[in-house]
Amino acid sequence: SQTIHQWPATLVQPVGSPLSLECTVEGTSNPNLYWYRQAAGRGLQLLFYSVGIGQISSEVPQNLSASRPQDRQFILSSKKLLLSDSGFYLCAWRTGSGSEKLFFGSGTQLSVL
Amino acid sequence: KQEVTQIPAALSVPEGENLVLNCSFTDSAIYNLQWFRQDPGKGLTSLLLIQSSQREQTSGRLNASLDKSSGRSTLYIAASQPGDSATYLCAVRQKTSYDKVIFGPGTSLSVIP
């Protein structure tokens, strides 16, 4: 069966520090991968999606970047965090073909202080 | 640009009541619509997925309908229970950009024992 792992679960970082959040998927190949952010009291905002290794599409101009170094690995990064980067970050995947369901990781709560 | 809205933003009902959550989207060119449940501080759990060619899907006490032409979906929960308390989100996958899934802001449901 397929599983998605996302870590860390919580993270407290000072303003200006770097960020690296990692997501991996097991039990499938060539998944479509997504990073979403959920700010307090707001809906999910699509940040990045990827249909293959090295293929990244950005939805919102921001202080963040994403990379996909391996087929089932998706990384969210920042060189210098801002206060506005605080939020709940969710990684998700779906199969690369057909109209399949979207599956989510357990999320990372990021607090930038 | 696709916009997804959900009404109401919050709902509180006594246990045992039947209830309806609403989701609206502005662009009817979608592949599918998916309903999710999110518990506080957790990731999203998929409840039901309706393909664009379908009218409804059922799972246990949940029934989701889709009227693509009017840009509406409803999630019906029968005989609500305290364990149903959570935030419910709908999301659409667009035909114009196949890999993008756009979420509504969610409805926060509280079922009072």
mmCIF file of C-alpha atoms in Angstrom:
data_model
loop_
_atom_site.group_PDB
_atom_site.id
_atom_site.type_symbol
_atom_site.label_atom_id
_atom_site.label_comp_id
_atom_site.label_asym_id
_atom_site.label_seq_id
_atom_site.Cartn_x
_atom_site.Cartn_y
_atom_site.Cartn_z
ATOM 1 C CA SER A 1 0.000 0.000 0.000
ATOM 2 C CA GLN A 2 1.021 3.570 -0.546
ATOM 3 C CA THR A 3 2.134 5.806 2.298
ATOM 4 C CA ILE A 4 3.323 9.371 2.547
ATOM 5 C CA HIS A 5 5.796 10.598 5.129
ATOM 6 C CA GLN A 6 6.282 14.211 6.062
ATOM 7 C CA TRP A 7 8.654 15.618 8.663
ATOM 8 C CA PRO A 8 9.188 17.247 11.011
ATOM 9 C CA ALA A 9 5.739 17.456 12.621
ATOM 10 C CA THR A 10 6.486 20.785 14.281
ATOM 11 C CA LEU A 11 9.204 23.356 13.769
ATOM 12 C CA VAL A 12 10.036 26.656 15.432
ATOM 13 C CA GLN A 13 12.510 28.802 13.544
ATOM 14 C CA PRO A 14 13.791 32.366 13.943
ATOM 15 C CA VAL A 15 13.239 34.964 11.245
ATOM 16 C CA GLY A 16 16.030 34.848 8.668
ATOM 17 C CA SER A 17 16.919 31.212 9.235
ATOM 18 C CA PRO A 18 16.803 28.588 6.452
ATOM 19 C CA LEU A 19 14.103 25.970 6.050
ATOM 20 C CA SER A 20 13.947 22.447 4.684
ATOM 21 C CA LEU A 21 10.823 20.290 4.856
ATOM 22 C CA GLU A 22 10.874 16.832 3.361
ATOM 23 C CA CYS A 23 8.157 14.596 1.985
ATOM 24 C CA THR A 24 8.513 11.079 0.659
ATOM 25 C CA VAL A 25 6.010 8.688 -0.854
ATOM 26 C CA GLU A 26 6.257 4.904 -0.723
ATOM 27 C CA GLY A 27 4.499 2.202 -2.668
ATOM 28 C CA THR A 28 4.021 4.042 -5.944
ATOM 29 C CA SER A 29 6.085 5.382 -8.797
ATOM 30 C CA ASN A 30 6.011 8.653 -10.725
ATOM 31 C CA PRO A 31 3.465 10.327 -8.457
ATOM 32 C CA ASN A 32 2.321 13.917 -8.870
ATOM 33 C CA LEU A 33 3.458 15.771 -5.759
ATOM 34 C CA TYR A 34 2.130 18.933 -4.138
ATOM 35 C CA TRP A 35 2.998 21.388 -1.378
ATOM 36 C CA TYR A 36 0.159 23.314 0.257
ATOM 37 C CA ARG A 37 0.169 25.883 3.034
ATOM 38 C CA GLN A 38 -2.696 26.462 5.434
ATOM 39 C CA ALA A 39 -2.557 29.695 7.406
ATOM 40 C CA ALA A 40 -4.529 29.954 10.636
ATOM 41 C CA GLY A 41 -8.261 30.186 9.888
ATOM 42 C CA ARG A 42 -7.741 30.040 6.136
ATOM 43 C CA GLY A 43 -8.033 27.484 3.376
ATOM 44 C CA LEU A 44 -5.274 25.558 1.657
ATOM 45 C CA GLN A 45 -3.061 27.507 -0.689
ATOM 46 C CA LEU A 46 -1.284 25.567 -3.421
ATOM 47 C CA LEU A 47 2.409 26.469 -3.379
ATOM 48 C CA PHE A 48 4.136 24.036 -5.748
ATOM 49 C CA TYR A 49 3.362 20.928 -7.752
ATOM 50 C CA SER A 50 5.544 18.490 -9.626
ATOM 51 C CA VAL A 51 4.766 15.906 -12.305
ATOM 52 C CA GLY A 52 8.266 14.432 -12.401
ATOM 53 C CA ILE A 53 11.886 14.648 -11.280
ATOM 54 C CA GLY A 54 13.186 18.171 -11.642
ATOM 55 C CA GLN A 55 9.800 19.470 -12.868
ATOM 56 C CA ILE A 56 8.435 22.102 -10.501
ATOM 57 C CA SER A 57 5.530 24.478 -11.065
ATOM 58 C CA SER A 58 5.133 27.442 -8.747
ATOM 59 C CA GLU A 59 1.742 28.884 -8.009
ATOM 60 C CA VAL A 60 2.492 31.840 -5.763
ATOM 61 C CA PRO A 61 5.498 34.202 -5.845
ATOM 62 C CA GLN A 62 7.028 33.918 -2.411
ATOM 63 C CA ASN A 63 10.020 33.323 -0.241
ATOM 64 C CA LEU A 64 9.923 29.567 -0.802
ATOM 65 C CA SER A 65 11.242 27.093 -3.351
ATOM 66 C CA ALA A 66 10.719 23.401 -4.037
ATOM 67 C CA SER A 67 12.832 20.633 -5.468
ATOM 68 C CA ARG A 68 12.290 17.037 -6.511
ATOM 69 C CA PRO A 69 15.673 15.293 -6.519
ATOM 70 C CA GLN A 70 14.170 11.809 -6.675
ATOM 71 C CA ASP A 71 10.940 10.347 -8.026
ATOM 72 C CA ARG A 72 9.244 10.048 -4.654
ATOM 73 C CA GLN A 73 10.921 12.880 -2.751
ATOM 74 C CA PHE A 74 9.664 16.457 -2.591
ATOM 75 C CA ILE A 75 11.472 19.163 -0.628
ATOM 76 C CA LEU A 76 10.263 22.620 0.394
ATOM 77 C CA SER A 77 12.991 25.152 1.179
ATOM 78 C CA SER A 78 13.693 28.724 2.067
ATOM 79 C CA LYS A 79 16.977 30.570 2.376
ATOM 80 C CA LYS A 80 15.612 33.151 4.835
ATOM 81 C CA LEU A 81 12.317 32.690 6.628
ATOM 82 C CA LEU A 82 9.846 35.539 7.121
ATOM 83 C CA LEU A 83 7.218 35.893 9.831
ATOM 84 C CA SER A 84 4.564 35.452 7.134
ATOM 85 C CA ASP A 85 5.925 31.984 6.337
ATOM 86 C CA SER A 86 4.336 30.635 9.519
ATOM 87 C CA GLY A 87 1.602 28.109 8.873
ATOM 88 C CA PHE A 88 0.697 24.481 8.475
ATOM 89 C CA TYR A 89 2.483 22.885 5.503
ATOM 90 C CA LEU A 90 1.005 19.848 3.862
ATOM 91 C CA CYS A 91 2.496 17.534 1.282
ATOM 92 C CA ALA A 92 0.173 15.557 -0.978
ATOM 93 C CA TRP A 93 0.373 13.075 -3.820
ATOM 94 C CA ARG A 94 -1.759 11.383 -6.410
ATOM 95 C CA THR A 95 -1.072 8.906 -9.177
ATOM 96 C CA GLY A 96 0.166 10.446 -12.392
ATOM 97 C CA SER A 97 -2.619 9.088 -14.541
ATOM 98 C CA GLY A 98 -6.377 9.254 -14.392
ATOM 99 C CA SER A 99 -8.565 11.286 -12.089
ATOM 100 C CA GLU A 100 -7.395 9.764 -8.857
ATOM 101 C CA LYS A 101 -7.785 10.867 -5.277
ATOM 102 C CA LEU A 102 -5.372 13.239 -3.601
ATOM 103 C CA PHE A 103 -3.676 11.869 -0.467
ATOM 104 C CA PHE A 104 -2.104 14.016 2.229
ATOM 105 C CA GLY A 105 0.725 13.731 4.713
ATOM 106 C CA SER A 106 0.275 14.573 8.380
ATOM 107 C CA GLY A 107 1.596 18.115 8.001
ATOM 108 C CA THR A 108 4.295 20.316 9.519
ATOM 109 C CA GLN A 109 3.350 23.172 11.835
ATOM 110 C CA LEU A 110 5.922 25.909 11.225
ATOM 111 C CA SER A 111 6.209 28.857 13.594
ATOM 112 C CA VAL A 112 8.572 31.651 12.597
ATOM 113 C CA LEU A 113 9.449 33.887 15.544
ATOM 114 C CA LYS B 1 -9.397 31.889 -12.339
ATOM 115 C CA GLN B 2 -11.111 29.108 -10.391
ATOM 116 C CA GLU B 3 -12.531 30.117 -7.026
ATOM 117 C CA VAL B 4 -14.037 27.681 -4.546
ATOM 118 C CA THR B 5 -16.288 28.797 -1.717
ATOM 119 C CA GLN B 6 -17.996 26.920 1.082
ATOM 120 C CA ILE B 7 -21.094 27.779 3.069
ATOM 121 C CA PRO B 8 -21.509 27.926 5.983
ATOM 122 C CA ALA B 9 -18.094 28.730 7.421
ATOM 123 C CA ALA B 10 -19.109 27.112 10.714
ATOM 124 C CA LEU B 11 -21.982 24.933 11.835
ATOM 125 C CA SER B 12 -23.070 23.593 15.201
ATOM 126 C CA VAL B 13 -25.772 20.931 15.404
ATOM 127 C CA PRO B 14 -27.125 18.545 18.034
ATOM 128 C CA GLU B 15 -26.242 14.883 17.749
ATOM 129 C CA GLY B 16 -28.517 12.879 15.462
ATOM 130 C CA GLU B 17 -29.379 15.704 13.113
ATOM 131 C CA ASN B 18 -28.982 15.410 9.342
ATOM 132 C CA LEU B 19 -26.972 18.226 7.786
ATOM 133 C CA VAL B 20 -25.815 19.623 4.454
ATOM 134 C CA LEU B 21 -22.545 21.343 3.643
ATOM 135 C CA ASN B 22 -22.264 23.396 0.467
ATOM 136 C CA CYS B 23 -19.432 23.945 -1.985
ATOM 137 C CA SER B 24 -19.463 26.257 -5.013
ATOM 138 C CA PHE B 25 -16.927 26.718 -7.805
ATOM 139 C CA THR B 26 -16.763 29.329 -10.543
ATOM 140 C CA ASP B 27 -15.274 27.322 -13.434
ATOM 141 C CA SER B 28 -17.294 24.241 -14.360
ATOM 142 C CA ALA B 29 -14.468 22.766 -16.463
ATOM 143 C CA ILE B 30 -13.329 20.276 -13.843
ATOM 144 C CA TYR B 31 -12.168 16.649 -13.855
ATOM 145 C CA ASN B 32 -13.480 15.864 -10.411
ATOM 146 C CA LEU B 33 -14.448 17.188 -7.007
ATOM 147 C CA GLN B 34 -13.211 15.710 -3.768
ATOM 148 C CA TRP B 35 -14.463 16.135 -0.199
ATOM 149 C CA PHE B 36 -11.995 15.957 2.686
ATOM 150 C CA ARG B 37 -12.120 15.925 6.449
ATOM 151 C CA GLN B 38 -9.489 17.631 8.593
ATOM 152 C CA ASP B 39 -9.141 17.191 12.345
ATOM 153 C CA PRO B 40 -7.345 19.981 14.271
ATOM 154 C CA GLY B 41 -3.604 19.957 13.651
ATOM 155 C CA LYS B 42 -3.824 16.984 11.307
ATOM 156 C CA GLY B 43 -3.578 16.283 7.616
ATOM 157 C CA LEU B 44 -6.572 15.812 5.336
ATOM 158 C CA THR B 45 -8.477 12.567 4.964
ATOM 159 C CA SER B 46 -10.282 11.906 1.696
ATOM 160 C CA LEU B 47 -13.992 11.187 2.116
ATOM 161 C CA LEU B 48 -15.512 11.057 -1.359
ATOM 162 C CA LEU B 49 -14.434 11.792 -4.913
ATOM 163 C CA ILE B 50 -16.970 12.554 -7.645
ATOM 164 C CA GLN B 51 -15.884 12.415 -11.262
ATOM 165 C CA SER B 52 -17.183 15.175 -13.523
ATOM 166 C CA SER B 53 -19.446 12.661 -15.291
ATOM 167 C CA GLN B 54 -21.041 11.504 -12.035
ATOM 168 C CA ARG B 55 -23.932 13.003 -10.095
ATOM 169 C CA GLU B 56 -23.265 11.571 -6.642
ATOM 170 C CA GLN B 57 -21.188 9.264 -4.490
ATOM 171 C CA THR B 58 -22.078 7.571 -1.226
ATOM 172 C CA SER B 59 -20.029 6.156 1.617
ATOM 173 C CA GLY B 60 -21.812 5.069 4.772
ATOM 174 C CA ARG B 61 -23.623 8.066 6.261
ATOM 175 C CA LEU B 62 -22.066 10.434 3.718
ATOM 176 C CA ASN B 63 -23.522 11.370 0.357
ATOM 177 C CA ALA B 64 -21.935 13.881 -1.995
ATOM 178 C CA SER B 65 -23.662 15.296 -5.037
ATOM 179 C CA LEU B 66 -22.313 17.279 -7.963
ATOM 180 C CA ASP B 67 -24.086 19.679 -10.324
ATOM 181 C CA LYS B 68 -21.249 20.690 -12.598
ATOM 182 C CA SER B 69 -23.287 23.025 -14.786
ATOM 183 C CA SER B 70 -24.285 25.179 -11.830
ATOM 184 C CA GLY B 71 -20.913 24.857 -10.114
ATOM 185 C CA ARG B 72 -22.225 23.270 -6.937
ATOM 186 C CA SER B 73 -21.628 20.273 -4.727
ATOM 187 C CA THR B 74 -23.222 19.260 -1.454
ATOM 188 C CA LEU B 75 -22.057 16.894 1.262
ATOM 189 C CA TYR B 76 -24.924 15.325 3.169
ATOM 190 C CA ILE B 77 -24.208 13.775 6.572
ATOM 191 C CA ALA B 78 -26.951 11.602 8.011
ATOM 192 C CA ALA B 79 -27.528 11.050 11.717
ATOM 193 C CA SER B 80 -24.578 13.184 12.796
ATOM 194 C CA GLN B 81 -22.353 12.012 15.655
ATOM 195 C CA PRO B 82 -19.874 13.885 17.917
ATOM 196 C CA GLY B 83 -17.063 12.066 16.093
ATOM 197 C CA ASP B 84 -18.079 13.893 12.912
ATOM 198 C CA SER B 85 -16.823 17.160 14.432
ATOM 199 C CA ALA B 86 -14.055 18.421 12.140
ATOM 200 C CA THR B 87 -13.442 20.829 9.276
ATOM 201 C CA TYR B 88 -14.763 19.682 5.903
ATOM 202 C CA LEU B 89 -13.110 20.916 2.720
ATOM 203 C CA CYS B 90 -14.020 20.508 -0.908
ATOM 204 C CA ALA B 91 -11.502 20.655 -3.740
ATOM 205 C CA VAL B 92 -11.725 20.655 -7.533
ATOM 206 C CA ARG B 93 -9.223 19.475 -10.136
ATOM 207 C CA GLN B 94 -9.390 21.740 -13.126
ATOM 208 C CA LYS B 95 -9.394 20.713 -16.768
ATOM 209 C CA THR B 96 -7.548 23.840 -17.799
ATOM 210 C CA SER B 97 -4.588 22.890 -15.637
ATOM 211 C CA TYR B 98 -4.761 19.194 -14.961
ATOM 212 C CA ASP B 99 -2.357 19.021 -12.065
ATOM 213 C CA LYS B 100 -3.855 21.828 -10.012
ATOM 214 C CA VAL B 101 -6.268 21.068 -7.209
ATOM 215 C CA ILE B 102 -7.989 24.117 -5.717
ATOM 216 C CA PHE B 103 -9.507 24.020 -2.242
ATOM 217 C CA GLY B 104 -12.364 25.842 -0.593
ATOM 218 C CA PRO B 105 -11.870 27.476 2.824
ATOM 219 C CA GLY B 106 -13.755 24.735 4.653
ATOM 220 C CA THR B 107 -16.748 24.373 6.958
ATOM 221 C CA SER B 108 -16.049 23.842 10.643
ATOM 222 C CA LEU B 109 -18.589 21.382 12.037
ATOM 223 C CA SER B 110 -19.364 20.809 15.708
ATOM 224 C CA VAL B 111 -21.776 18.049 16.682
ATOM 225 C CA ILE B 112 -22.998 18.550 20.223
ATOM 226 C CA PRO B 113 -23.731 15.403 22.297
#
